[in-house]
Each structure stands twice: as structure tokens, then as C-alpha cells.
């Protein structure tokens, strides 16, 4: 034990260093002026901002970035709105179809997206929504996880408080907006964050549903970087670096909502 | 009153109901139907009965894909969980320094997977970081992604790196939720660190383990991006996991019926796994 | 001016379980009426029916003379105080008070004025900007009351508003609520399972049990003339002693026999159809040490099983010669010690007789009302 402590500390620090090594090399690679040294261990000049500038001015990268921001924002806002309303209703209102919806949500939670991917693709192609913003947004406009998370959280809102608001004369909509939504804020932020990160990182759906480059998102652009630019690893890494920054920033501000979303059900009873 | 409540509830739930019917319930049924048809998007699906499934069980490519998926799942989940737990135990103790380390370990988990995979593409390229380290270790450079002996392990190293931080955080949360007096009691009983770990910590973390295993296994079985981006399933299908096999059949060869059958099989396996876990946890709690 | 609250022929069912059938209750204008009963008897449900939170299965509810049976809770002219306050935790005290007014689109300056008035009336002026989480228990209670008051309702509903307070605060808030009622002369329907609250706060008390009102009356009435065994034993602590007895006419009197004990009651004033087997009830404070002063009396010989010395009084758990348990409440430092035998007596005027159906057939206090001499009995 007595010798164990510093040993543990050294081992831990070593492990963390190993974890961070790829990140360090990412910055090195993204800052390289060319692909001369790919080891990513030492800086050879610092061209990060030139590289970023080149990506942003050359080709359609700004467009992809904008598409990503637009789609991830639209999806996460829609998901929060729909999940908030449905999760609250499931937890705290009695209405016909409640049990059916809860069953749907629980089933959807255990389905893999791979199962519904093909029929949704066929459906959207039938109605002409492939290669459209709505076709990239609508399939993710709500989420089973979002509804479920909000519902679990809303079960903590005391029924008496809602009764109090009714006696106060508030309409059900007013109760939802003025009482439930503020109280559900942590859950809603968790859903917002999780869905934004998921969409920011969504490759397979745009890959299927957006063949037109006008609609490409960052993941799609990154996955096709070679096709568009040839093998230029320092630029590709710089582009990847750009795609990594918004989630990291978002995460650093909303960390506790992310962790609470993660551990829901895992740790708590 | 209750009609007011019913109307409000139905109104608030309506968008979600429409969404889940349109994008989950109907598509899931449609997928089941499509799996019994032959369909290439032009024309209408042709009923072929069990042909797709028959074809699947006789297809070498399917079985190789299933084997790769199994390998990938076992070797992604196992080492990740072991490493995560070993790291989480010392990191779960309070202290600013440890909190800081936890934050750093978590960074890869927060990175978008696509961006991270693009980075590893460079790491595994000729003369990249992997080669550099292998040379320093005296192993020498290797064609990491283009040799079927190495490709899947290269993928796995990346995936473990990407997700280990996530499970460290979950284990830390689980450990911190454990009652401190248990450890004090174990210490008073004179239990050594390792004994405490196996006889106290691990059994107490059962719920967390279950959760982590479910999340990790279902995640690994559905993993698409690393195989698609790093190796495109190659070389010679050595990294063609089932989701990639499904994707290729549907969107490269337009065999939507056959691809749907793969999806159904994937779903059934996931459900069996989830159900087994569920009953195990239940019997645990009794 | 108004009519208080009326519950008429109200039935409430959950599935095929009937919680209450065709019950009636009238809370007069300006009256403080307390519903008391064991937990689970449907007190809260009845109150929620009046509030409109729970629909009736059948029947009618009026508030201030207006039929509100199917009105929205917010349109019934009621203010409600809930058990756990149910304050809105994300709103300031001001926001909590204003919530109902805003929902009714009351003009801003009126809202401001009413908040100021209510805050002042409840001594909350310095707390208006705080959130409920920053307030003490008593202050939260006052905010809950203020939220009910601010819309100037025709009637107040209060569902166990004091049950979550600690003992000292409960006494203080009880006094504040009584004072509030004196000041405002509001109509109050108050629910509690606490008999002290029922006895001290209510102008009238309604005892609810198994889906019906066992008795509705003033606290004194209910204590001195309990209509049923349930009422008799539910109110009063320790509970009333009950002994089974048989009734036999004996010359001009009626003789009651219970084990080795006999009592003689004057036939006059007793109902003619007194059943043959009855239960005799007397409260612990009616059991006194026997004083031989020449009045006719039947001694009650008993042994002390154990005594609880509470400081201001002593509770004696007795066993009579046939082994039946009887509880007596005596002044402190009086009476026998543990294990000692002693002789007691109970004033005839403190006896109650209950028929086999549990309904009261006679109360000894009628003797006092008749101006008869009060013989001792035991
Ligand atoms: N929604 C409901 N469905 C079925 N039974 C209920 C419901 N609400 C209350 N009850 C039953 O009605 C009875 C009375 O409850 P309540 O009015 O809360 O009692 P009290 O307030 O007197 O303690 C309880 O036995 C309870 O189980
Ligand atoms: Mg109650």
C-alpha cells in the first residue's frame, strides 16, 4: 500500500498521457504545412491557421459546416420540444393512448436504427424527401431516449403542484409551459446536448439520404475528403479538428447534463 | 376536468405519437415485410418467402460477417470494461487532481466518432504514429489497415481508445454511489487492496456492470463508422461487420429485401441479448 | 351573502370500489368545518372533488350557491392549501402569489397591489423576492396560504396543511390559522387526521369513516355525545374504555352486568327499546380514585399493570378482577403504584351506552342536563 500510492499515480498519469497522445498528434498533424512527417510527434512549423483558412475558403467546407449546424440544431430543438411535451404527458397526464405511446417508446428504445433505416429510406424516396433538409431532419425529430428521459424526470414533479396550478386557474398548456418546462430544465438540456452531439456525428443517414453535395454535413464531408481533395492528411486532420471543437466546447459547459444522461438507469435505481 | 386533461395530454403527445408511428412502428413492420421480398427500389417488392433467410444461412460472406461482428464485439467490450474498471477505482476517490484526470480521459469519448476516425486514418497511414511507435518498440512498420491479419485489431485499438473514457466515467459514478462504510469495514477487517477490489467492489458494482455491458455490447454490435471509414470492410471482408454488410447490400447492391433480412437478424440477436440481461438482472435482485 | 360549500348526494367510485355513496355536507358561510377521519377514509378525495381535481361519479357540488360540479378547478371560487405546500419551486414568493392572477389575466398594477397587501397580511413583505427553497417551514406555509387568499376565494380548502411541520411549528401555525379565520371570516373546509386540530380549530367537526359521516357537530358535542363507537374511540386519547354488558330491568331501575360488575341506572331518561346487550363506554379521565362519601357507588377493583408518568398526568393501565384492561388518567403523583391493587369509581354522568350496531343509545350527560343527582357508579 505505502509504495502503491505513488506507483498508482504514475500509472494513472501514464495512462492519461497515452489517451491524450492521439489528440496531441492531431494538433501536430493539423498544424503541419504538408504531409512530410505523419508521425505526429513533433511540430515542423505551425500552419494550423493557414490550413483552417485553406479549408474554409477552398471548396464547400463552409457550406458543410453550416449544414451540420443547421441540421443538428433543428433536430435537437425539435427533439427537445417533442420529447418535453410527450414525456411530461406520459408522466403526469391521463389521456387515451398513453399506454400505447409508452409501449411504442420502450419498443423503439430497444430497436436498432438499422431495422427502420431501409423502410424510412424507401418512404422518403417515395415522397421525394431524399436530398432535402426535411429528409435529413424529420427522421430524428424525436427520440425514444429523449421521451423516456423526460418522462423519468417528470415523474419527480409532485402531482399536488400541478393540482395547485389548476386550482390557481392555469390551463393545461400554461401548466406545461410555466411549471413543467422550467422544472424539467436539466432533463431538457441533457436531451438537447445528447441529440446535438448525435446529429453532429451522424454519418450514415446523410450518407444514404443526401447524395447532393449541397446538403452534405461535416461527417459526410470528412468521410469523402480524399475523394474531393486527394490525400492531404494535414488538411483532412485540420478539418477533423474543426469538427471536434463545437462538441468539446458544448460539452465543457454542459458536462453535468451529459453525465447525468449517461448514467441514467446505470447507477440510480 | 378529466376531459380537459385527456385533451391536453393527447395534444402534447400527438407529435410524438405521429413520429413514432411514422418513423418506428410502421418502418419496423415494413422491414419485416421487406425481409420476405425481393426489392431493388424500382417496381414493387416481390414476395419470395424465406428465400432471403435461406440465402443468408448458406452465404459464406454472411457467416464471415457474423464472425467478425462477434470478434469485434467481444474484443471491443472485454478490454474496454477491464481497463475502465481498473482505471476507475483509483480515479473515483475525491480530489481535484483526480477530477482533472477524469476530465482528460473523457475527451476522446466526447469527440465526434467521424472526426476521431479520420484522425486514426492518419495514425495508421504509412509513416504514421502507429508505425512510429511500432518501430520504436522494435516491431517495425506494418500495413495496419491493409493487411487482413492486422486490420480488425487496428480497428479495435481505436474503438477501445475512443470509448474507454466513457466507461471510466460510468464506473466512477457507480463507485461514488457505493456506501463508504463498506470500504471502511473492509479496511478494518484488514482486507488488502486486491481482496477489497474482488470481494467488495466488483460484487457491489453489479448493476453498473450490467448497464455497462448492455450499452457496450449493443453499441459494438451496431458499430458502423470505424469499419466503414477506416477499412471499408476490407481487406477481403476482414472487417466487414454486420451493419456494414447490411449497408453494402442495401445501398451498394440495391438488395433491399436481403438487407432487411439482415436487419431483422441483427434485431433478434440484440433482443435476445437484452432479454437475457434483463432476466439475469431480475433474478439477481430477488 | 353566500352559501358556503354544499356537497349533495355525492358518490365516488374507483372502478367498482365505492369510496362513498350519496353523502351530504354543508359548510355554512364563514364557518370553519373540519373533516377528520382515519387515513385512507377518503378525506382528501372528498376535498379534491370539491376542488374539481377529481370528478364526482354522481351528485352535486356548490360553492357560494353556484353549481360547480363540472367547473374547472380554477373557476370554482376556491383557494386551496396543500399538504406539502405544493409551492412552485422555480418561482419567487411573488411569482407564486401572482401565478393564479396572471392565469386569470388580472391587470399588472392590480397584481402588484394584491401581492403587497397579501405579503403584508402574512408578514412576508421581506420574503417576496425569495424562492420557496430559501424560506423556513412556517414561511412556506404562509406563502401557501397567501396563494390561496390572493384571489379572494369564496371558500378555502385545506388538506392536512400542518401535517408536515414539526410539533412546535404546528402549534404556532394552528394558532395562526385560527387567527386567520377570525380575521377573514372565510368559509373553510379543513381536512386532518389529527384529533387535536379537529377539536381546537373547527366550529364544527365532521367525522368521516368508511364512506359516511359518522357524526357532524361542534367539537364539544362530538366529544360529549359521540354518535357511534367509532367516533367515541377515534377522538380522545387514550381512547375510551369499552366494556360489554347485559341489560336487565330491575325494579325502577335498569341493571347492567359486565363480568363481576353491576351498574344501576334510573329507568327515566333511558330509551325504552334499550337492547339486551350493550357496550358501556367511559373515558380514561372519568376514572377516579374511589372516595367514600356516602353516595351510592359500585366500586371498581383493579390492579395496576403499569403506569406512565407523563409529568402533567399519569396514565394507569389497569386490570379488573376478570382481567379486562381499563385505562385511567389521573393527576400526577396520585393513585397506586405498579402492581398495586386499588379501588376506582366512574361518575354515572360520564357513561355512554352503545347498541350492538355501534350507535349510541344513551349518554350519562343527559342526567346532568336533567338536573338529577349524580350517583357514583362503577
Ligand atoms: N386514483 C385512485 N384510484 C383508486 N383508488 C384511489 C385513488 N385515489 C385514492 N384512492 C383510494 O381512495 C381511498 C381514500 O384516499 P384518500 O382520499 O387519499 O384518503 P385520506 O385523505 O382520507 O387519507 C384510499 O383507500 C385510496 O387507496
Ligand atoms: Mg389525505
mmCIF file of C-alpha atoms in Angstrom, chain C residues 52-369:
data_model
loop_
_atom_site.group_PDB
_atom_site.id
_atom_site.type_symbol
_atom_site.label_atom_id
_atom_site.label_comp_id
_atom_site.label_asym_id
_atom_site.label_seq_id
_atom_site.Cartn_x
_atom_site.Cartn_y
_atom_site.Cartn_z
ATOM 1 C CA UNK C 52 -62.603 19.907 -9.035
ATOM 2 C CA UNK C 53 -59.365 17.952 -9.223
ATOM 3 C CA UNK C 54 -61.282 14.685 -9.009
ATOM 4 C CA UNK C 55 -64.590 14.217 -10.839
ATOM 5 C CA UNK C 56 -67.695 13.027 -8.967
ATOM 6 C CA UNK C 57 -69.271 9.748 -10.002
ATOM 7 C CA UNK C 58 -72.633 11.348 -9.299
ATOM 8 C CA UNK C 59 -74.018 14.168 -7.182
ATOM 9 C CA UNK C 60 -73.643 17.905 -6.981
ATOM 10 C CA UNK C 61 -71.162 20.385 -5.529
ATOM 11 C CA UNK C 62 -71.932 24.062 -4.969
ATOM 12 C CA UNK C 63 -69.630 26.824 -3.791
ATOM 13 C CA UNK C 64 -71.142 30.152 -2.800
ATOM 14 C CA UNK C 65 -74.509 28.987 -4.076
ATOM 15 C CA UNK C 66 -73.169 28.260 -7.538
ATOM 16 C CA UNK C 67 -73.270 24.770 -9.005
ATOM 17 C CA UNK C 68 -69.625 23.972 -9.781
ATOM 18 C CA UNK C 69 -69.957 20.212 -10.223
ATOM 19 C CA UNK C 70 -68.462 20.367 -13.681
ATOM 20 C CA UNK C 71 -66.491 23.615 -13.438
ATOM 21 C CA UNK C 72 -62.703 23.805 -13.889
ATOM 22 C CA UNK C 73 -60.836 23.972 -10.561
ATOM 23 C CA UNK C 74 -59.762 27.494 -11.394
ATOM 24 C CA UNK C 75 -63.348 28.666 -11.891
ATOM 25 C CA UNK C 76 -64.849 27.452 -8.623
ATOM 26 C CA UNK C 77 -64.008 30.431 -6.459
ATOM 27 C CA UNK C 78 -61.882 28.351 -4.111
ATOM 28 C CA UNK C 79 -58.404 28.730 -2.716
ATOM 29 C CA UNK C 80 -56.567 25.617 -1.646
ATOM 30 C CA UNK C 81 -53.720 24.890 0.741
ATOM 31 C CA UNK C 82 -51.999 21.595 0.100
ATOM 32 C CA UNK C 83 -50.336 19.142 2.430
ATOM 33 C CA UNK C 84 -46.789 19.642 1.135
ATOM 34 C CA UNK C 85 -47.482 23.300 0.285
ATOM 35 C CA UNK C 86 -47.027 22.406 -3.419
ATOM 36 C CA UNK C 87 -45.342 25.766 -3.969
ATOM 37 C CA UNK C 88 -43.745 26.359 -7.351
ATOM 38 C CA UNK C 89 -40.052 25.914 -6.508
ATOM 39 C CA UNK C 90 -38.751 27.815 -9.534
ATOM 40 C CA UNK C 91 -40.791 30.942 -8.837
ATOM 41 C CA UNK C 92 -40.180 33.584 -6.174
ATOM 42 C CA UNK C 93 -42.743 34.140 -3.438
ATOM 43 C CA UNK C 94 -44.064 36.951 -5.609
ATOM 44 C CA UNK C 95 -44.258 34.636 -8.600
ATOM 45 C CA UNK C 96 -46.074 32.012 -6.560
ATOM 46 C CA UNK C 97 -48.618 34.551 -5.361
ATOM 47 C CA UNK C 98 -49.069 36.067 -8.809
ATOM 48 C CA UNK C 99 -49.363 32.782 -10.718
ATOM 49 C CA UNK C 100 -53.129 32.434 -10.381
ATOM 50 C CA UNK C 101 -53.772 36.118 -11.012
ATOM 51 C CA UNK C 102 -51.679 36.001 -14.180
ATOM 52 C CA UNK C 103 -53.549 32.919 -15.336
ATOM 53 C CA UNK C 104 -56.717 34.962 -14.980
ATOM 54 C CA UNK C 105 -55.174 37.929 -16.810
ATOM 55 C CA UNK C 106 -55.559 40.293 -13.885
ATOM 56 C CA UNK C 107 -54.015 43.700 -14.750
ATOM 57 C CA UNK C 108 -50.400 44.168 -13.678
ATOM 58 C CA UNK C 109 -50.951 47.021 -11.231
ATOM 59 C CA UNK C 110 -53.759 45.131 -9.509
ATOM 60 C CA UNK C 111 -51.440 42.128 -9.168
ATOM 61 C CA UNK C 112 -48.734 44.317 -7.672
ATOM 62 C CA UNK C 113 -51.173 45.800 -5.168
ATOM 63 C CA UNK C 114 -52.584 42.430 -4.136
ATOM 64 C CA UNK C 115 -49.120 40.956 -3.673
ATOM 65 C CA UNK C 116 -48.193 43.879 -1.447
ATOM 66 C CA UNK C 117 -51.402 43.505 0.577
ATOM 67 C CA UNK C 118 -51.157 39.756 0.934
ATOM 68 C CA UNK C 119 -47.454 39.953 1.761
ATOM 69 C CA UNK C 120 -48.202 42.437 4.490
ATOM 70 C CA UNK C 121 -51.145 40.484 5.887
ATOM 71 C CA UNK C 122 -48.963 37.403 6.222
ATOM 72 C CA UNK C 123 -45.743 39.115 7.278
ATOM 73 C CA UNK C 124 -43.972 38.090 4.094
ATOM 74 C CA UNK C 125 -43.033 41.535 2.801
ATOM 75 C CA UNK C 126 -39.292 40.925 3.198
ATOM 76 C CA UNK C 127 -39.521 37.478 1.620
ATOM 77 C CA UNK C 128 -41.229 38.392 -1.642
ATOM 78 C CA UNK C 129 -38.127 38.031 -3.802
ATOM 79 C CA UNK C 130 -37.011 34.741 -2.295
ATOM 80 C CA UNK C 131 -37.631 31.280 -3.665
ATOM 81 C CA UNK C 132 -39.586 28.753 -1.565
ATOM 82 C CA UNK C 133 -36.361 26.817 -1.004
ATOM 83 C CA UNK C 134 -34.919 29.784 0.883
ATOM 84 C CA UNK C 135 -37.832 30.028 3.310
ATOM 85 C CA UNK C 136 -38.466 28.397 6.676
ATOM 86 C CA UNK C 137 -41.282 25.887 7.072
ATOM 87 C CA UNK C 138 -43.597 28.425 8.645
ATOM 88 C CA UNK C 139 -42.918 30.980 5.944
ATOM 89 C CA UNK C 140 -43.653 28.425 3.240
ATOM 90 C CA UNK C 141 -46.897 27.621 4.972
ATOM 91 C CA UNK C 142 -47.792 31.297 4.885
ATOM 92 C CA UNK C 143 -46.955 31.553 1.191
ATOM 93 C CA UNK C 144 -49.249 28.595 0.527
ATOM 94 C CA UNK C 145 -51.965 30.368 2.480
ATOM 95 C CA UNK C 146 -51.251 33.605 0.624
ATOM 96 C CA UNK C 147 -51.534 31.873 -2.709
ATOM 97 C CA UNK C 148 -54.974 30.635 -1.678
ATOM 98 C CA UNK C 149 -56.018 34.053 -0.304
ATOM 99 C CA UNK C 150 -54.851 36.313 -3.048
ATOM 100 C CA UNK C 151 -57.675 35.540 -5.437
ATOM 101 C CA UNK C 152 -60.204 36.311 -2.682
ATOM 102 C CA UNK C 153 -61.984 32.972 -2.975
ATOM 103 C CA UNK C 154 -65.497 32.260 -1.751
ATOM 104 C CA UNK C 155 -64.157 29.305 0.221
ATOM 105 C CA UNK C 156 -60.871 27.778 1.365
ATOM 106 C CA UNK C 157 -59.912 24.147 1.160
ATOM 107 C CA UNK C 158 -57.060 22.943 3.344
ATOM 108 C CA UNK C 159 -55.813 19.361 3.151
ATOM 109 C CA UNK C 160 -53.704 18.489 6.190
ATOM 110 C CA UNK C 161 -51.740 21.707 5.819
ATOM 111 C CA UNK C 162 -49.909 21.252 9.133
ATOM 112 C CA UNK C 163 -49.069 17.583 8.987
ATOM 113 C CA UNK C 164 -45.528 18.063 7.717
ATOM 114 C CA UNK C 165 -44.476 20.635 10.299
ATOM 115 C CA UNK C 166 -42.553 19.827 13.438
ATOM 116 C CA UNK C 167 -44.503 19.840 16.670
ATOM 117 C CA UNK C 168 -43.635 23.363 17.841
ATOM 118 C CA UNK C 169 -44.317 24.922 14.476
ATOM 119 C CA UNK C 170 -47.554 23.012 14.176
ATOM 120 C CA UNK C 171 -48.864 24.583 17.365
ATOM 121 C CA UNK C 172 -47.844 28.041 16.156
ATOM 122 C CA UNK C 173 -49.349 27.614 12.688
ATOM 123 C CA UNK C 174 -52.531 26.218 14.179
ATOM 124 C CA UNK C 175 -52.922 29.426 16.119
ATOM 125 C CA UNK C 176 -52.160 31.473 13.014
ATOM 126 C CA UNK C 177 -54.806 29.648 11.009
ATOM 127 C CA UNK C 178 -57.404 30.165 13.732
ATOM 128 C CA UNK C 179 -56.461 33.836 13.822
ATOM 129 C CA UNK C 180 -56.658 33.968 10.027
ATOM 130 C CA UNK C 181 -60.187 32.590 10.140
ATOM 131 C CA UNK C 182 -61.284 35.041 12.843
ATOM 132 C CA UNK C 183 -59.954 37.930 10.818
ATOM 133 C CA UNK C 184 -61.257 36.972 7.391
ATOM 134 C CA UNK C 185 -64.486 35.200 8.371
ATOM 135 C CA UNK C 186 -63.804 32.973 5.392
ATOM 136 C CA UNK C 187 -65.539 29.700 4.746
ATOM 137 C CA UNK C 188 -63.005 26.941 5.440
ATOM 138 C CA UNK C 189 -63.199 23.233 4.751
ATOM 139 C CA UNK C 190 -60.270 21.699 6.587
ATOM 140 C CA UNK C 191 -59.134 18.094 6.441
ATOM 141 C CA UNK C 192 -56.998 16.409 9.066
ATOM 142 C CA UNK C 193 -56.436 13.082 10.721
ATOM 143 C CA UNK C 194 -55.226 14.867 13.843
ATOM 144 C CA UNK C 195 -57.891 14.985 16.542
ATOM 145 C CA UNK C 196 -56.260 17.892 18.345
ATOM 146 C CA UNK C 197 -56.585 20.020 15.215
ATOM 147 C CA UNK C 198 -60.156 18.886 14.802
ATOM 148 C CA UNK C 199 -61.109 19.734 18.360
ATOM 149 C CA UNK C 200 -59.304 23.078 18.560
ATOM 150 C CA UNK C 201 -59.882 24.574 15.123
ATOM 151 C CA UNK C 202 -63.312 23.597 13.963
ATOM 152 C CA UNK C 203 -66.549 25.478 14.505
ATOM 153 C CA UNK C 204 -67.943 22.091 13.614
ATOM 154 C CA UNK C 205 -66.299 18.735 13.118
ATOM 155 C CA UNK C 206 -67.383 16.081 10.628
ATOM 156 C CA UNK C 207 -66.135 12.596 11.399
ATOM 157 C CA UNK C 208 -65.706 10.567 8.226
ATOM 158 C CA UNK C 209 -65.445 6.799 8.397
ATOM 159 C CA UNK C 210 -65.999 4.041 5.878
ATOM 160 C CA UNK C 211 -67.599 6.270 3.310
ATOM 161 C CA UNK C 212 -70.027 8.135 5.517
ATOM 162 C CA UNK C 213 -70.145 10.880 8.088
ATOM 163 C CA UNK C 214 -70.463 9.158 11.444
ATOM 164 C CA UNK C 215 -71.280 12.483 13.062
ATOM 165 C CA UNK C 216 -71.245 16.183 12.296
ATOM 166 C CA UNK C 217 -71.356 18.619 15.181
ATOM 167 C CA UNK C 218 -69.485 21.032 17.409
ATOM 168 C CA UNK C 219 -66.314 19.690 18.999
ATOM 169 C CA UNK C 220 -67.967 19.653 22.427
ATOM 170 C CA UNK C 221 -70.960 17.817 21.079
ATOM 171 C CA UNK C 222 -68.861 15.212 19.406
ATOM 172 C CA UNK C 223 -66.755 14.665 22.487
ATOM 173 C CA UNK C 224 -69.603 14.566 24.965
ATOM 174 C CA UNK C 225 -72.214 12.835 22.801
ATOM 175 C CA UNK C 226 -70.335 10.606 20.347
ATOM 176 C CA UNK C 227 -72.887 9.161 17.969
ATOM 177 C CA UNK C 228 -71.051 5.898 17.396
ATOM 178 C CA UNK C 229 -68.418 3.704 18.952
ATOM 179 C CA UNK C 230 -66.118 4.789 16.150
ATOM 180 C CA UNK C 231 -66.469 8.494 16.978
ATOM 181 C CA UNK C 232 -66.136 7.753 20.672
ATOM 182 C CA UNK C 233 -62.890 5.861 20.263
ATOM 183 C CA UNK C 234 -61.409 7.923 17.423
ATOM 184 C CA UNK C 235 -61.489 11.188 19.366
ATOM 185 C CA UNK C 236 -59.832 11.330 22.740
ATOM 186 C CA UNK C 237 -56.508 9.957 23.820
ATOM 187 C CA UNK C 238 -56.036 7.498 25.409
ATOM 188 C CA UNK C 239 -59.153 6.106 23.827
ATOM 189 C CA UNK C 240 -62.445 5.491 25.590
ATOM 190 C CA UNK C 241 -62.766 2.303 27.657
ATOM 191 C CA UNK C 242 -65.438 -0.057 26.359
ATOM 192 C CA UNK C 243 -66.891 -2.979 28.292
ATOM 193 C CA UNK C 244 -69.544 -5.383 27.071
ATOM 194 C CA UNK C 245 -72.632 -5.554 29.327
ATOM 195 C CA UNK C 246 -76.092 -7.126 29.511
ATOM 196 C CA UNK C 247 -79.225 -5.133 30.335
ATOM 197 C CA UNK C 248 -81.915 -6.319 32.778
ATOM 198 C CA UNK C 249 -84.860 -4.369 34.188
ATOM 199 C CA UNK C 250 -84.611 -4.182 37.980
ATOM 200 C CA UNK C 251 -87.489 -2.554 39.794
ATOM 201 C CA UNK C 252 -87.479 1.156 38.956
ATOM 202 C CA UNK C 253 -84.010 0.901 37.548
ATOM 203 C CA UNK C 254 -82.097 -0.870 34.873
ATOM 204 C CA UNK C 255 -79.266 -3.160 35.822
ATOM 205 C CA UNK C 256 -76.206 -3.538 33.666
ATOM 206 C CA UNK C 257 -73.976 -6.515 34.256
ATOM 207 C CA UNK C 258 -70.488 -6.844 32.939
ATOM 208 C CA UNK C 259 -68.462 -9.672 34.363
ATOM 209 C CA UNK C 260 -68.474 -9.180 38.119
ATOM 210 C CA UNK C 261 -69.529 -5.572 37.809
ATOM 211 C CA UNK C 262 -73.058 -4.249 38.000
ATOM 212 C CA UNK C 263 -74.457 -0.794 37.496
ATOM 213 C CA UNK C 264 -77.935 0.536 38.191
ATOM 214 C CA UNK C 265 -79.294 3.362 36.093
ATOM 215 C CA UNK C 266 -82.568 5.196 36.651
ATOM 216 C CA UNK C 267 -85.011 3.990 34.029
ATOM 217 C CA UNK C 268 -86.135 7.560 33.460
ATOM 218 C CA UNK C 269 -84.312 9.118 30.503
ATOM 219 C CA UNK C 270 -83.223 5.781 29.082
ATOM 220 C CA UNK C 271 -84.667 4.817 25.744
ATOM 221 C CA UNK C 272 -87.478 2.307 26.060
ATOM 222 C CA UNK C 273 -86.023 -0.038 23.483
ATOM 223 C CA UNK C 274 -82.655 -0.480 25.135
ATOM 224 C CA UNK C 275 -81.112 -3.602 23.592
ATOM 225 C CA UNK C 276 -80.258 -6.518 25.789
ATOM 226 C CA UNK C 277 -76.594 -6.436 25.154
ATOM 227 C CA UNK C 278 -74.767 -3.122 25.051
ATOM 228 C CA UNK C 279 -71.303 -1.700 25.397
ATOM 229 C CA UNK C 280 -70.510 0.687 28.187
ATOM 230 C CA UNK C 281 -68.019 3.404 27.430
ATOM 231 C CA UNK C 282 -66.200 5.818 29.713
ATOM 232 C CA UNK C 283 -63.160 7.944 29.058
ATOM 233 C CA UNK C 284 -59.897 7.459 30.998
ATOM 234 C CA UNK C 285 -60.249 10.841 32.665
ATOM 235 C CA UNK C 286 -63.604 9.689 34.087
ATOM 236 C CA UNK C 287 -61.917 7.008 36.171
ATOM 237 C CA UNK C 288 -61.235 8.414 39.628
ATOM 238 C CA UNK C 289 -59.853 7.052 42.848
ATOM 239 C CA UNK C 290 -62.787 5.945 44.969
ATOM 240 C CA UNK C 291 -63.881 8.424 47.604
ATOM 241 C CA UNK C 292 -66.249 7.015 50.205
ATOM 242 C CA UNK C 293 -68.546 9.987 50.742
ATOM 243 C CA UNK C 294 -71.755 8.084 51.329
ATOM 244 C CA UNK C 295 -73.184 8.427 47.833
ATOM 245 C CA UNK C 296 -74.299 5.169 46.230
ATOM 246 C CA UNK C 297 -71.495 3.720 44.224
ATOM 247 C CA UNK C 298 -70.219 0.481 42.795
ATOM 248 C CA UNK C 299 -66.517 0.162 43.323
ATOM 249 C CA UNK C 300 -64.259 -0.917 40.512
ATOM 250 C CA UNK C 301 -61.492 -3.022 41.966
ATOM 251 C CA UNK C 302 -58.442 -3.283 39.773
ATOM 252 C CA UNK C 303 -54.714 -3.809 39.794
ATOM 253 C CA UNK C 304 -52.227 -1.518 38.091
ATOM 254 C CA UNK C 305 -50.407 -3.368 35.296
ATOM 255 C CA UNK C 306 -48.180 -0.397 34.709
ATOM 256 C CA UNK C 307 -48.359 3.344 34.914
ATOM 257 C CA UNK C 308 -46.943 6.006 32.645
ATOM 258 C CA UNK C 309 -45.962 9.160 34.469
ATOM 259 C CA UNK C 310 -46.168 11.971 31.939
ATOM 260 C CA UNK C 311 -45.402 14.762 34.349
ATOM 261 C CA UNK C 312 -48.651 16.668 33.998
ATOM 262 C CA UNK C 313 -50.706 13.491 34.388
ATOM 263 C CA UNK C 314 -50.377 9.763 34.845
ATOM 264 C CA UNK C 315 -51.833 7.085 32.632
ATOM 265 C CA UNK C 316 -52.680 3.906 34.543
ATOM 266 C CA UNK C 317 -53.186 0.636 32.744
ATOM 267 C CA UNK C 318 -55.455 -1.408 34.950
ATOM 268 C CA UNK C 319 -56.796 -4.943 35.037
ATOM 269 C CA UNK C 320 -60.081 -5.608 36.772
ATOM 270 C CA UNK C 321 -60.832 -8.802 38.630
ATOM 271 C CA UNK C 322 -61.870 -10.596 35.418
ATOM 272 C CA UNK C 323 -58.707 -9.496 33.665
ATOM 273 C CA UNK C 324 -60.183 -6.819 31.424
ATOM 274 C CA UNK C 325 -57.952 -3.876 30.544
ATOM 275 C CA UNK C 326 -59.081 -0.426 31.635
ATOM 276 C CA UNK C 327 -57.159 2.808 31.211
ATOM 277 C CA UNK C 328 -57.347 5.617 33.730
ATOM 278 C CA UNK C 329 -55.930 9.113 33.618
ATOM 279 C CA UNK C 330 -55.125 10.599 36.983
ATOM 280 C CA UNK C 331 -53.448 13.766 38.221
ATOM 281 C CA UNK C 332 -49.697 13.334 38.617
ATOM 282 C CA UNK C 333 -48.350 11.673 41.736
ATOM 283 C CA UNK C 334 -51.745 10.251 42.702
ATOM 284 C CA UNK C 335 -53.093 6.747 42.711
ATOM 285 C CA UNK C 336 -51.490 3.368 43.236
ATOM 286 C CA UNK C 337 -48.088 2.251 42.007
ATOM 287 C CA UNK C 338 -47.234 -0.537 39.574
ATOM 288 C CA UNK C 339 -48.683 -3.860 40.686
ATOM 289 C CA UNK C 340 -50.762 -2.378 43.472
ATOM 290 C CA UNK C 341 -54.484 -3.057 43.782
ATOM 291 C CA UNK C 342 -56.863 -0.152 44.270
ATOM 292 C CA UNK C 343 -60.487 0.780 44.043
ATOM 293 C CA UNK C 344 -61.802 3.277 41.494
ATOM 294 C CA UNK C 345 -65.114 4.745 40.509
ATOM 295 C CA UNK C 346 -66.642 6.384 37.452
ATOM 296 C CA UNK C 347 -69.356 9.083 37.644
ATOM 297 C CA UNK C 348 -72.586 7.837 36.151
ATOM 298 C CA UNK C 349 -72.825 11.038 34.161
ATOM 299 C CA UNK C 350 -69.645 10.051 32.292
ATOM 300 C CA UNK C 351 -71.014 6.757 30.998
ATOM 301 C CA UNK C 352 -72.030 6.147 27.399
ATOM 302 C CA UNK C 353 -74.091 3.215 26.172
ATOM 303 C CA UNK C 354 -73.748 1.813 22.689
ATOM 304 C CA UNK C 355 -76.021 -0.693 20.994
ATOM 305 C CA UNK C 356 -74.800 -3.754 19.093
ATOM 306 C CA UNK C 357 -74.941 -1.743 15.846
ATOM 307 C CA UNK C 358 -72.311 0.605 17.308
ATOM 308 C CA UNK C 359 -74.738 3.531 17.627
ATOM 309 C CA UNK C 360 -75.002 5.389 20.900
ATOM 310 C CA UNK C 361 -78.274 4.832 22.809
ATOM 311 C CA UNK C 362 -77.622 6.908 25.868
ATOM 312 C CA UNK C 363 -75.104 9.404 27.261
ATOM 313 C CA UNK C 364 -74.722 9.906 31.002
ATOM 314 C CA UNK C 365 -74.510 13.629 30.457
ATOM 315 C CA UNK C 366 -78.268 13.565 29.870
ATOM 316 C CA UNK C 367 -78.588 13.026 33.625
ATOM 317 C CA UNK C 368 -76.754 16.250 34.294
ATOM 318 C CA UNK C 369 -78.960 18.012 31.792
#
